[in-house]
mmCIF file of C-alpha atoms in Angstrom:
data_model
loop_
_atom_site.group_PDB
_atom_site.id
_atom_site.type_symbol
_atom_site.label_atom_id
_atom_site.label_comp_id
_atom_site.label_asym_id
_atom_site.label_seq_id
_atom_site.Cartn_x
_atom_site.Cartn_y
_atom_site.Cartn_z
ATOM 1 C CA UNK A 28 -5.210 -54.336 7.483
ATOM 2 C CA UNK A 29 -7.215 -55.068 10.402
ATOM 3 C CA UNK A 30 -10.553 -53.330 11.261
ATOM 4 C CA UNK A 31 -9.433 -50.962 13.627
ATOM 5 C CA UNK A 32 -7.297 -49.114 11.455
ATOM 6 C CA UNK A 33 -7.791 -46.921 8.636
ATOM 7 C CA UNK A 34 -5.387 -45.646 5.642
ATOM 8 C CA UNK A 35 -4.238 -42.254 5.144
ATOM 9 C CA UNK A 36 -5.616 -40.141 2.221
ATOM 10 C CA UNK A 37 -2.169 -38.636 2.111
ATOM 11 C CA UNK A 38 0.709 -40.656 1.917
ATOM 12 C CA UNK A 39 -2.312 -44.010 1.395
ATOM 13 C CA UNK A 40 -0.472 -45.705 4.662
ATOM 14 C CA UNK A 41 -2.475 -48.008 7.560
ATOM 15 C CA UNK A 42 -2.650 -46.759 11.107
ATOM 16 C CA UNK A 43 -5.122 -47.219 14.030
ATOM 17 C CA UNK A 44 -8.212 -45.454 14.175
ATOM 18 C CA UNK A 45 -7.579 -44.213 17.538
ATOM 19 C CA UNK A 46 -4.921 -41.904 16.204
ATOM 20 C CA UNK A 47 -6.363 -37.962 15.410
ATOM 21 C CA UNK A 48 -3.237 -37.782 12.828
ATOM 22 C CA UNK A 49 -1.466 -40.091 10.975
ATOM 23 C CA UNK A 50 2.105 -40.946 12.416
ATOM 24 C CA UNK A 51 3.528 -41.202 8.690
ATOM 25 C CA UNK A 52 2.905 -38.190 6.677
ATOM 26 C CA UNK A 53 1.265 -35.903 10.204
ATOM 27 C CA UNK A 54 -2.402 -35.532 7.959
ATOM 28 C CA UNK A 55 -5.534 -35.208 9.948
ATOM 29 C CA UNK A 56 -7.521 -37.970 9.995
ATOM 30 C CA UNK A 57 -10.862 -36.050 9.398
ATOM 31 C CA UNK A 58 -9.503 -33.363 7.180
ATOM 32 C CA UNK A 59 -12.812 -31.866 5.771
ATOM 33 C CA UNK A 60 -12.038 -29.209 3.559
ATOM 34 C CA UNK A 61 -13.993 -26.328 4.499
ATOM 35 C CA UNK A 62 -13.323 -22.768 3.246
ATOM 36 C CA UNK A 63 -11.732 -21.901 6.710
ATOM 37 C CA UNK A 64 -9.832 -25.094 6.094
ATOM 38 C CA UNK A 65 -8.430 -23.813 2.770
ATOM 39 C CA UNK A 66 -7.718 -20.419 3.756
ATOM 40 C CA UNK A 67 -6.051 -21.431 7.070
ATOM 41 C CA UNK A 68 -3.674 -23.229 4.737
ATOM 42 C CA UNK A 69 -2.887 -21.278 2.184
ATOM 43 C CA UNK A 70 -2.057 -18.931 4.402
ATOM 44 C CA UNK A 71 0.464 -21.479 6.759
ATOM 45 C CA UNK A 72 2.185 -22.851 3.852
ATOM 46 C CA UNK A 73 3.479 -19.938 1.405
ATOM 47 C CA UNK A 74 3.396 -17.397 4.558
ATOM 48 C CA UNK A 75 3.924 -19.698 7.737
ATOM 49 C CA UNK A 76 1.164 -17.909 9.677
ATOM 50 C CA UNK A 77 0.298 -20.159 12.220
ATOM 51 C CA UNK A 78 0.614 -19.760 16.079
ATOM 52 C CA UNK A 79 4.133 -18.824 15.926
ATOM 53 C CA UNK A 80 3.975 -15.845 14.281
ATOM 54 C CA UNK A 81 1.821 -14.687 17.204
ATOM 55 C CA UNK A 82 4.239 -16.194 19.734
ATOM 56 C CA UNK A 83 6.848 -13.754 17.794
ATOM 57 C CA UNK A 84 5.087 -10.399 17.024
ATOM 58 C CA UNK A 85 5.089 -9.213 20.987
ATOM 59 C CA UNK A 86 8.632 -9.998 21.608
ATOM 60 C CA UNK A 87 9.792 -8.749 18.778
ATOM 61 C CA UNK A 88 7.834 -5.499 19.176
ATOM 62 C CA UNK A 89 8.344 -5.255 22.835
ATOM 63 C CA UNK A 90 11.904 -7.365 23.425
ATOM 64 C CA UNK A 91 14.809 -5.768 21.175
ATOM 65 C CA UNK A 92 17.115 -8.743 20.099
ATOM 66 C CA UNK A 93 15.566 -11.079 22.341
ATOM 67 C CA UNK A 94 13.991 -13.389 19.346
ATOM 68 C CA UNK A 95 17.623 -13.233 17.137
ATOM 69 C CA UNK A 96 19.146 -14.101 20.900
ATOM 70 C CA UNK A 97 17.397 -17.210 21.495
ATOM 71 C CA UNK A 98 16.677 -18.235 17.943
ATOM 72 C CA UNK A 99 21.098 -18.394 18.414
ATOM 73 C CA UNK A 100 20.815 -20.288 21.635
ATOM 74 C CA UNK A 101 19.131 -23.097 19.871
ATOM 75 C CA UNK A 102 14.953 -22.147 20.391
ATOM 76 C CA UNK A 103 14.022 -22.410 16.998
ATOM 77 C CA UNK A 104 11.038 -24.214 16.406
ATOM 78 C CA UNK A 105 8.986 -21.829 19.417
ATOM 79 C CA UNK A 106 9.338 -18.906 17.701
ATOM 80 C CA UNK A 107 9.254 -18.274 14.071
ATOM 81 C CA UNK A 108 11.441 -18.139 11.545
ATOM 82 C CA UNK A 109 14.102 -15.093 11.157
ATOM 83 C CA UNK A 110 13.597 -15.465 6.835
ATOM 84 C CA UNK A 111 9.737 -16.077 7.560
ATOM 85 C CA UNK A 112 8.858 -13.689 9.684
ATOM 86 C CA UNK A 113 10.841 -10.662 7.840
ATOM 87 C CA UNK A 114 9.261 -12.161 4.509
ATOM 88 C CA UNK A 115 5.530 -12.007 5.803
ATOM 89 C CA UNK A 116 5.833 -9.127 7.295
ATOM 90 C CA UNK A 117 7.632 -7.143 3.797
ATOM 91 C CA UNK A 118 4.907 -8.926 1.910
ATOM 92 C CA UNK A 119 2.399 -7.224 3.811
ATOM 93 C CA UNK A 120 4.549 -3.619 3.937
ATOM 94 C CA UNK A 121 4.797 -3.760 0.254
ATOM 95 C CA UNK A 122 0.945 -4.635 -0.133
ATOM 96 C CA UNK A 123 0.354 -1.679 2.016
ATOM 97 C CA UNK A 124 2.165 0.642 0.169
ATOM 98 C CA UNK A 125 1.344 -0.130 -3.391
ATOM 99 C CA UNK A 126 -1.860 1.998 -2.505
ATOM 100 C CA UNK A 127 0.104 5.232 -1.818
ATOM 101 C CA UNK A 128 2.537 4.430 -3.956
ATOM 102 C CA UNK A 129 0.046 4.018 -7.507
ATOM 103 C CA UNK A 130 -1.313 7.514 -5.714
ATOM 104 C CA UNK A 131 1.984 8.466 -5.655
ATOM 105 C CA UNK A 132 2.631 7.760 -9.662
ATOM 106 C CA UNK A 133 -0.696 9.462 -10.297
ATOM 107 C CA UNK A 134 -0.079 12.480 -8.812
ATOM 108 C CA UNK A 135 3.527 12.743 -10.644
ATOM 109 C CA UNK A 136 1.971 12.050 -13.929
ATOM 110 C CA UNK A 137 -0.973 15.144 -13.444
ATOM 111 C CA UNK A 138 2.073 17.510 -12.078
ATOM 112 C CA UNK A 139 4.305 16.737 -15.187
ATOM 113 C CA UNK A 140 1.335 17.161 -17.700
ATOM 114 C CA UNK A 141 0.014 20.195 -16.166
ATOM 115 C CA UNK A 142 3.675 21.815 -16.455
ATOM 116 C CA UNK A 143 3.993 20.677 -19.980
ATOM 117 C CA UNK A 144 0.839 22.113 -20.846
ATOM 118 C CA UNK A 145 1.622 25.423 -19.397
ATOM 119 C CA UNK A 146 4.459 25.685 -20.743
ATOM 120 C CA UNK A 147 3.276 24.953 -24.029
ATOM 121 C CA UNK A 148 0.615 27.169 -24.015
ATOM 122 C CA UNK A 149 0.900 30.179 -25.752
ATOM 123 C CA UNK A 150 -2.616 31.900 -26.328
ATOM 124 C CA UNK A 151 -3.128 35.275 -24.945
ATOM 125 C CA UNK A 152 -4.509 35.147 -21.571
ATOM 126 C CA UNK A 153 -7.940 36.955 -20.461
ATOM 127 C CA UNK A 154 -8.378 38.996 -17.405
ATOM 128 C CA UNK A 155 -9.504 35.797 -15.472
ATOM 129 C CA UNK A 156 -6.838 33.810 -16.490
ATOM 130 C CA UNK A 157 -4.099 35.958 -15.531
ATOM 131 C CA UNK A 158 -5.599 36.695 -12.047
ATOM 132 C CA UNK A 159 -5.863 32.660 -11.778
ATOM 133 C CA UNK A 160 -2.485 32.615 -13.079
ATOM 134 C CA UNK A 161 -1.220 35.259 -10.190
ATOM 135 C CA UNK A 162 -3.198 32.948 -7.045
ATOM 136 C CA UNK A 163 -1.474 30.132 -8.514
ATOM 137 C CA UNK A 164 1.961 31.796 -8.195
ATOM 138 C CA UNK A 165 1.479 32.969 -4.858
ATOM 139 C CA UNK A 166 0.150 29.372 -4.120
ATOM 140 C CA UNK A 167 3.276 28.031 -5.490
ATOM 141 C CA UNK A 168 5.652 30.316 -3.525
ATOM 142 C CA UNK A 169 4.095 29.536 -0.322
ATOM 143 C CA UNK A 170 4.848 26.126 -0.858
ATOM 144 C CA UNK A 171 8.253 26.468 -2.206
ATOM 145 C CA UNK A 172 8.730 28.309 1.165
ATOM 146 C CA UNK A 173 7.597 25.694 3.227
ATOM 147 C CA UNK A 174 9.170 23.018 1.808
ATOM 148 C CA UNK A 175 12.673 25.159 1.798
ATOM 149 C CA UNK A 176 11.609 25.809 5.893
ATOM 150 C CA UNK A 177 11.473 22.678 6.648
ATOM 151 C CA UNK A 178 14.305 21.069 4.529
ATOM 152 C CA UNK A 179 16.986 24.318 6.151
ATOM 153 C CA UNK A 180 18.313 21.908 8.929
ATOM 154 C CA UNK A 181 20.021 19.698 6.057
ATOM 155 C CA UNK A 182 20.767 22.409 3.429
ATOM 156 C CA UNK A 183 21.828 25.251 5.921
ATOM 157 C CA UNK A 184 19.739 27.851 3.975
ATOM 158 C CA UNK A 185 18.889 30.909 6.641
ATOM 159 C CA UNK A 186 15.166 32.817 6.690
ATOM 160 C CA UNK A 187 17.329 35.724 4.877
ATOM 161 C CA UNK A 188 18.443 33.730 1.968
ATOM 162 C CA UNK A 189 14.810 31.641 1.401
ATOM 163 C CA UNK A 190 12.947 35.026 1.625
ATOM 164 C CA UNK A 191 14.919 36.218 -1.134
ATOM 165 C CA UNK A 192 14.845 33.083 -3.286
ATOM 166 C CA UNK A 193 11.141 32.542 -2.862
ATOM 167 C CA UNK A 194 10.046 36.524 -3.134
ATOM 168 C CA UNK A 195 12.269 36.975 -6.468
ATOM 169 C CA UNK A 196 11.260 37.695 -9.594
ATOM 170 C CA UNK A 197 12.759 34.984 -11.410
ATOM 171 C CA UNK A 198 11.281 32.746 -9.083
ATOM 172 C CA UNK A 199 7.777 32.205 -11.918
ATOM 173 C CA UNK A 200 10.048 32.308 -14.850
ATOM 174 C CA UNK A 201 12.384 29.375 -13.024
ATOM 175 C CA UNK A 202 9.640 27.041 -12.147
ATOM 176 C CA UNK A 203 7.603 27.468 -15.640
ATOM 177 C CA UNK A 204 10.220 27.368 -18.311
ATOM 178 C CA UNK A 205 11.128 23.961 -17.615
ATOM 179 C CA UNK A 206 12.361 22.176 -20.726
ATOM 180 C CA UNK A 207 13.645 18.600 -20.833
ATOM 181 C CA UNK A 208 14.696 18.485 -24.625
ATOM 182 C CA UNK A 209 15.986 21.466 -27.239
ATOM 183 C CA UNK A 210 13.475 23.210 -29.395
ATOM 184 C CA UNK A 211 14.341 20.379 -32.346
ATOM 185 C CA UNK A 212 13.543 17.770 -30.609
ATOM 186 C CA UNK A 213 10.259 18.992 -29.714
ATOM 187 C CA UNK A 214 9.413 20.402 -32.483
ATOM 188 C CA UNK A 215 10.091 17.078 -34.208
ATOM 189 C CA UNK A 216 7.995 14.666 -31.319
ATOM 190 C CA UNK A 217 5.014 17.154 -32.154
ATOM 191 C CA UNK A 218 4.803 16.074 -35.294
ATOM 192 C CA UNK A 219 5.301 12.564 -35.012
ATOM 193 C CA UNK A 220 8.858 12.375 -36.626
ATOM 194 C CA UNK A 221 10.683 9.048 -36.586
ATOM 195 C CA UNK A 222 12.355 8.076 -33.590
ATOM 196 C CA UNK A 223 15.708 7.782 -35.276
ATOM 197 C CA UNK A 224 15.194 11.608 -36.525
ATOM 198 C CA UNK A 225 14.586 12.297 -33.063
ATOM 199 C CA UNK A 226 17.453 10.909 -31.532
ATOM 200 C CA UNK A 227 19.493 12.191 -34.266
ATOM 201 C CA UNK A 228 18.448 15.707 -32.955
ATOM 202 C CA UNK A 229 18.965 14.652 -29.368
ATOM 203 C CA UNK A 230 22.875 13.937 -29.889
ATOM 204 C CA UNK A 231 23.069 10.135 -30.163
ATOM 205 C CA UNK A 232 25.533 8.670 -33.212
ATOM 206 C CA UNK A 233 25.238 5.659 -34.752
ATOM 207 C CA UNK A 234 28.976 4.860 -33.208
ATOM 208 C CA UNK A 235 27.331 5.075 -29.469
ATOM 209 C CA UNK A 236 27.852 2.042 -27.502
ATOM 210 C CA UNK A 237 24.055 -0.232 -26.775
ATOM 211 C CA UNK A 238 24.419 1.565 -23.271
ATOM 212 C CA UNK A 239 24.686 4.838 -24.502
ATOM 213 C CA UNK A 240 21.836 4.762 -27.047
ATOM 214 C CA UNK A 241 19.812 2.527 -24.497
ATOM 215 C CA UNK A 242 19.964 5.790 -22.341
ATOM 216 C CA UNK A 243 18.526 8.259 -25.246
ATOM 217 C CA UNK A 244 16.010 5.467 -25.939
ATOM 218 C CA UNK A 245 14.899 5.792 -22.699
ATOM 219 C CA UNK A 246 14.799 9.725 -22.528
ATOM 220 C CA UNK A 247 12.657 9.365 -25.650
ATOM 221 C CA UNK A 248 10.486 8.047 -24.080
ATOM 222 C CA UNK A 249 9.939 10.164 -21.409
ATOM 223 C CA UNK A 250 9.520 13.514 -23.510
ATOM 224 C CA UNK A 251 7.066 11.619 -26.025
ATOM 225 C CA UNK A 252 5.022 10.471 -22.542
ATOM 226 C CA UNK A 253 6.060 13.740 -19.922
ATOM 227 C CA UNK A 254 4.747 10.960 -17.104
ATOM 228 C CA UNK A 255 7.261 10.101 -14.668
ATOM 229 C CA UNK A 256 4.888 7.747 -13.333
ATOM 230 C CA UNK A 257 5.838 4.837 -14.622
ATOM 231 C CA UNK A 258 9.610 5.369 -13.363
ATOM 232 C CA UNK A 259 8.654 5.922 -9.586
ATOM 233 C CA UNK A 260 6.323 2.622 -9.915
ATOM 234 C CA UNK A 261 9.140 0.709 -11.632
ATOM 235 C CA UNK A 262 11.233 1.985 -8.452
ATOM 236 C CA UNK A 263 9.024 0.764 -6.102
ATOM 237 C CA UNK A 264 8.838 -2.633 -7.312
ATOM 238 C CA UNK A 265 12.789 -2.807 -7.955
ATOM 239 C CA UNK A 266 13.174 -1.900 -3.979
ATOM 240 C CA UNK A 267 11.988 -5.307 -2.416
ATOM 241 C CA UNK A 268 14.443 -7.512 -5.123
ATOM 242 C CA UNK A 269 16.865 -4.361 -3.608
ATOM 243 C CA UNK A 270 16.123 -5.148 0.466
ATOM 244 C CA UNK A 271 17.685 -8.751 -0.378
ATOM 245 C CA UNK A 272 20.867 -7.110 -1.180
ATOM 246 C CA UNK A 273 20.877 -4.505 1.445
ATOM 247 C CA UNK A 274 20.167 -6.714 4.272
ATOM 248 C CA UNK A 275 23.263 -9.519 3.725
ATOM 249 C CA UNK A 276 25.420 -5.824 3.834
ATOM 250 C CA UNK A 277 24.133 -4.664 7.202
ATOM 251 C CA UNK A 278 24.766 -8.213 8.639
ATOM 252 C CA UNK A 279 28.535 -7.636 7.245
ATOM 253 C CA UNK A 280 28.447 -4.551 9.432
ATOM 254 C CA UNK A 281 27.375 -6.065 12.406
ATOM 255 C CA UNK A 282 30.076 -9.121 11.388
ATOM 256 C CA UNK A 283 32.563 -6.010 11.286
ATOM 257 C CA UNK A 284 31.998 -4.743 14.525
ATOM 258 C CA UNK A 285 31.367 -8.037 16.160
ATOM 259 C CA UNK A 286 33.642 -10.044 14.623
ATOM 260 C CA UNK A 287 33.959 -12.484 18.343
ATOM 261 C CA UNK A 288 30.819 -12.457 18.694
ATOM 262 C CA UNK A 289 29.368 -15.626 16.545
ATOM 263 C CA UNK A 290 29.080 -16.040 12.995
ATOM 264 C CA UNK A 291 28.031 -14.903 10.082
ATOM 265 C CA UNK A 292 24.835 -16.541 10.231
ATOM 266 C CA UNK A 293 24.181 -15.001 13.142
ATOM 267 C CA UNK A 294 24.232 -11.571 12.084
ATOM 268 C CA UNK A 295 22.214 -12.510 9.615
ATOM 269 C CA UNK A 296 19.875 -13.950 12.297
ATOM 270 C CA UNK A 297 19.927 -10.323 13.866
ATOM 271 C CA UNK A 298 19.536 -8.912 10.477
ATOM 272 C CA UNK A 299 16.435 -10.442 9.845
ATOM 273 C CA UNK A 300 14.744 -9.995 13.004
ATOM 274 C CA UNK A 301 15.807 -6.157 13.279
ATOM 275 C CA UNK A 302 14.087 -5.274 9.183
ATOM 276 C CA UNK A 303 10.815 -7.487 10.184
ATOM 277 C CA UNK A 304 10.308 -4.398 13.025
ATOM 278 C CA UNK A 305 11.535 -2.155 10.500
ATOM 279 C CA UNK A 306 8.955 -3.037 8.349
ATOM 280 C CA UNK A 307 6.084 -3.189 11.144
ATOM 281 C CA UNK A 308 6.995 -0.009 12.014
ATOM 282 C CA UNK A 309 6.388 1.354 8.354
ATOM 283 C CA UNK A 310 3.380 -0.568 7.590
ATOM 284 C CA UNK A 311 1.631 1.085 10.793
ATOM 285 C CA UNK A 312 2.952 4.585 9.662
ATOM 286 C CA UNK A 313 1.663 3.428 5.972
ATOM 287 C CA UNK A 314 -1.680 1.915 6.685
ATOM 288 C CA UNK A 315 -2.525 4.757 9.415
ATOM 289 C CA UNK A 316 -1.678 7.509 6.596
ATOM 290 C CA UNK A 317 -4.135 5.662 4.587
ATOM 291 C CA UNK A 318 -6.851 6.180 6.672
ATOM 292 C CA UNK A 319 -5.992 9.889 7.903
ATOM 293 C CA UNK A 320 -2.662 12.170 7.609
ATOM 294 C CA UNK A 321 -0.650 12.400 10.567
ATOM 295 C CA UNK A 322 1.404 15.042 11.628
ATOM 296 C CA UNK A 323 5.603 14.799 10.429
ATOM 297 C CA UNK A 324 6.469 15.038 13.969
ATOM 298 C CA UNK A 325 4.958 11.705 15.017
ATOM 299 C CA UNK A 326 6.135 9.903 12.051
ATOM 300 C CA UNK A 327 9.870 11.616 12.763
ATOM 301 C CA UNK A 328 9.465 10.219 16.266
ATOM 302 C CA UNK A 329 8.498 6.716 14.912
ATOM 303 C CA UNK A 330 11.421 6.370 12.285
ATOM 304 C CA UNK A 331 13.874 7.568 15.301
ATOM 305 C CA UNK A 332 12.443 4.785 17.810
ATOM 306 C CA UNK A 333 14.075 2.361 15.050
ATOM 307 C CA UNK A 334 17.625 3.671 16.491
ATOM 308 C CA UNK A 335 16.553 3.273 19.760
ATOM 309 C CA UNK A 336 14.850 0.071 19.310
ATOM 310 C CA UNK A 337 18.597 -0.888 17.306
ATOM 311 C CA UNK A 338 20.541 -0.025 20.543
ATOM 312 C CA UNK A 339 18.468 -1.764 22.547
ATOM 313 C CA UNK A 340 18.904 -4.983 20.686
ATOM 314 C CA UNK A 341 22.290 -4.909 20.143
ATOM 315 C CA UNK A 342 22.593 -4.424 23.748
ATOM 316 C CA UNK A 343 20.625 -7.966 24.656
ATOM 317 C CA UNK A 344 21.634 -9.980 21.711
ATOM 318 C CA UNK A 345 25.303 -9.260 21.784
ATOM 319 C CA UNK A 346 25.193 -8.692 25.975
ATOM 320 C CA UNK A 347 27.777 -5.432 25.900
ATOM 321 C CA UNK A 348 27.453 -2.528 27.835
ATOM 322 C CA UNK A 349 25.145 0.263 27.086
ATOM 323 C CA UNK A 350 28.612 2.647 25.990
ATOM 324 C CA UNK A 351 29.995 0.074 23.267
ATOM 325 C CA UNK A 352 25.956 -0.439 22.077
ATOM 326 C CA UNK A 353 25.029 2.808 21.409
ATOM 327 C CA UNK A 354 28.771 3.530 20.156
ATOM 328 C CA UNK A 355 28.903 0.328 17.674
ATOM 329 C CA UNK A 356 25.162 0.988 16.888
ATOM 330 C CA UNK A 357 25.784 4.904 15.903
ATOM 331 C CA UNK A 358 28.852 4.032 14.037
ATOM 332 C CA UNK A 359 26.787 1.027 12.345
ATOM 333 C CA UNK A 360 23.961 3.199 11.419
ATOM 334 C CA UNK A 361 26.597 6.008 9.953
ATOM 335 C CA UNK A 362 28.051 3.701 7.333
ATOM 336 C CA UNK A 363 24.667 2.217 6.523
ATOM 337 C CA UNK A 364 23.661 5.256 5.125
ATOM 338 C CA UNK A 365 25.733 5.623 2.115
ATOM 339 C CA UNK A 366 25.018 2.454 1.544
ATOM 340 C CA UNK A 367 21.400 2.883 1.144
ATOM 341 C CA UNK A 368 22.167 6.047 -0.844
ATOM 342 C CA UNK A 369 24.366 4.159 -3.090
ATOM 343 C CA UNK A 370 21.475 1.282 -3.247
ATOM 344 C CA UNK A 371 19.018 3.869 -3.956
ATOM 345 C CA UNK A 372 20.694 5.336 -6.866
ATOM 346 C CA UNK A 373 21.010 1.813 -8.480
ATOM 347 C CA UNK A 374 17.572 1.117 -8.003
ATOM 348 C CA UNK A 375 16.573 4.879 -9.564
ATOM 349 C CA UNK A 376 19.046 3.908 -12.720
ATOM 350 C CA UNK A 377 17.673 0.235 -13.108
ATOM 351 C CA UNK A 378 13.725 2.119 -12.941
ATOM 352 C CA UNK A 379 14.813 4.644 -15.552
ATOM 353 C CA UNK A 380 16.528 2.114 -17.738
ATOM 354 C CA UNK A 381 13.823 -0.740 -17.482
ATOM 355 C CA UNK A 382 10.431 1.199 -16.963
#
């Protein structure tokens, strides 16, 4: 090796000392690891957030289907990648939202218990208690009638029929005698009977299939714990392993409706591009409610930009008119629904089974 070269600490290869890289493995020459160093790439390698990623975020917040459309014409090491970008950008969604979500499961867990205890509670009540008792009602029947106000548009209920569910007077006796399991069985979890007693009680033979008794196992466990908690967290981690079933399904629906218009791949191209905005949208909405509550109507306008943004990029990446778009695009989003419904019960079996 001749003096005016130097070997690489990398791949341990000669090359001239003029050179800032090394023209074998790409290393910097003087690679000093400083903390920025280190954190810079970390950072590039398992998320691939490097100057890319910021040569992608405007166009695909500002240009619908303009990244998926040249990513297809054959631009693909400008911009990042469709996989990379939607996985970076769900990485930090779901980071987000594991703060309101763990709120979430807190609050679910207090609810159930206080219920439970109420309902278990038998003691005479004094004067105080039963004026308490009457705010709380009235508390509770306010909200009931919000929440029935505001969910009307779906479930058709008029002002008549709410008034006269809400102001009822089986309306207290409805929402406190809840009971998840017969008197035997909770007589028997109070005082610590064994399991297979309890189950007994609860209905399960010994001639029930592993699935069947699986499911009573399960219940079990929720009346000995009255926390549904631990169910909505076990939801909320099954949905991202979920999202990597949903999205191959939408890019069969775009394949459906554009079947001339490229492959497969491409759709999924699309796909990915269109559920990394998805997901920018939500972690604004999330990490803004995190901060301070905003009002339903600006996070109802937010969620229905998505459909607009959706037309707008089918319209550039697959170059139709603005008719067919917003036809194929309403038609899409129609029988994209159930199958989020249909995902969404999966995921809500798989938490109950496996929490």
């Amino acid at each position: 090796m001749s003096a005016n070269q130097t070997t690489c600490k990398n791949c341990e290869n000669p090359f001239d000392n003029d050179f800032s890289y090394c023209p074998h493995c790409g290393q910097k020459q003087n690679h000093e690891l400083t903390l920025g160093v280190l954190f810079y790439n970390t950072i590039s390698n398992y998320f691939s957030f490097d100057a890319r990623f910021f040569k992608s975020f405007i166009p695909l917040m500002l240009k619908p289907g303009f990244l998926a459309r040249k990513f297809v014409e054959g631009k693909r090491l400008l911009y990042l990648h469709p996989a990379q970008m939607y996985l970076f950008i769900a990485i930090v969604f779901f980071f987000l939202f594991s703060f309101n979500a763990n709120e979430q499961a807190r609050k679910i867990d207090k609810g159930l218990s206080e219920v439970f205890e109420e309902n278990t509670n038998k003691k005479d009540l004094t004067d105080e208690e039963v004026q308490a008792k009457i705010t709380r009602d009235s508390l509770d029947r306010e909200k009931a009638r919000a929440t029935l106000q505001k969910m009307s548009i779906y479930s058709g209920m008029t002002e008549q029929q709410i008034d006269s569910l809400v102001n009822g007077e089986d309306f207290s006796n409805q929402k406190n005698n809840i009971s998840l399991g017969s008197a035997e069985t909770d007589s028997l979890i109070k005082i610590n009977a064994p399991d297979k007693e309890i189950l007994k009680s609860m209905g399960m033979q010994e001639t029930d299939s592993a699935f069947k008794k699986r499911l009573y196992a399960q219940w079990l466990k929720f009346l000995k714990s009255k926390q549904g908690g631990s169910i909505l967290q076990t939801f909320y981690d099954t949905v991202p392993i979920a999202m990597f079933f949903v999205l191959p399904l939408f890019a069969l629906l775009l394949k459906l409706f554009y079947r001339k218009s490229g492959r497969y791949a491409h759709q999924l191209v699309f796909s990915f591009y269109f559920f990394a905005f998805i997901f920018t949208v939500f972690s604004i909405l999330v990490g803004i409610n995190l901060i301070k509550d905003i009002p339903d109507w600006i996070d109802t306008i937010l969620v229905f930009s998505i459909f607009i943004y959706f037309i707008m990029a089918l319209k550039r990446f697959y170059q139709q008119s603005w008719i067919k778009s917003f036809f194929k695009g309403s038609m899409i989003t129609m029988m994209f629904f159930p199958i989020l419904f249909l995902v969404a019960i999966a995921v809500v079996f798989f938490a109950f089974m496996f929490y």
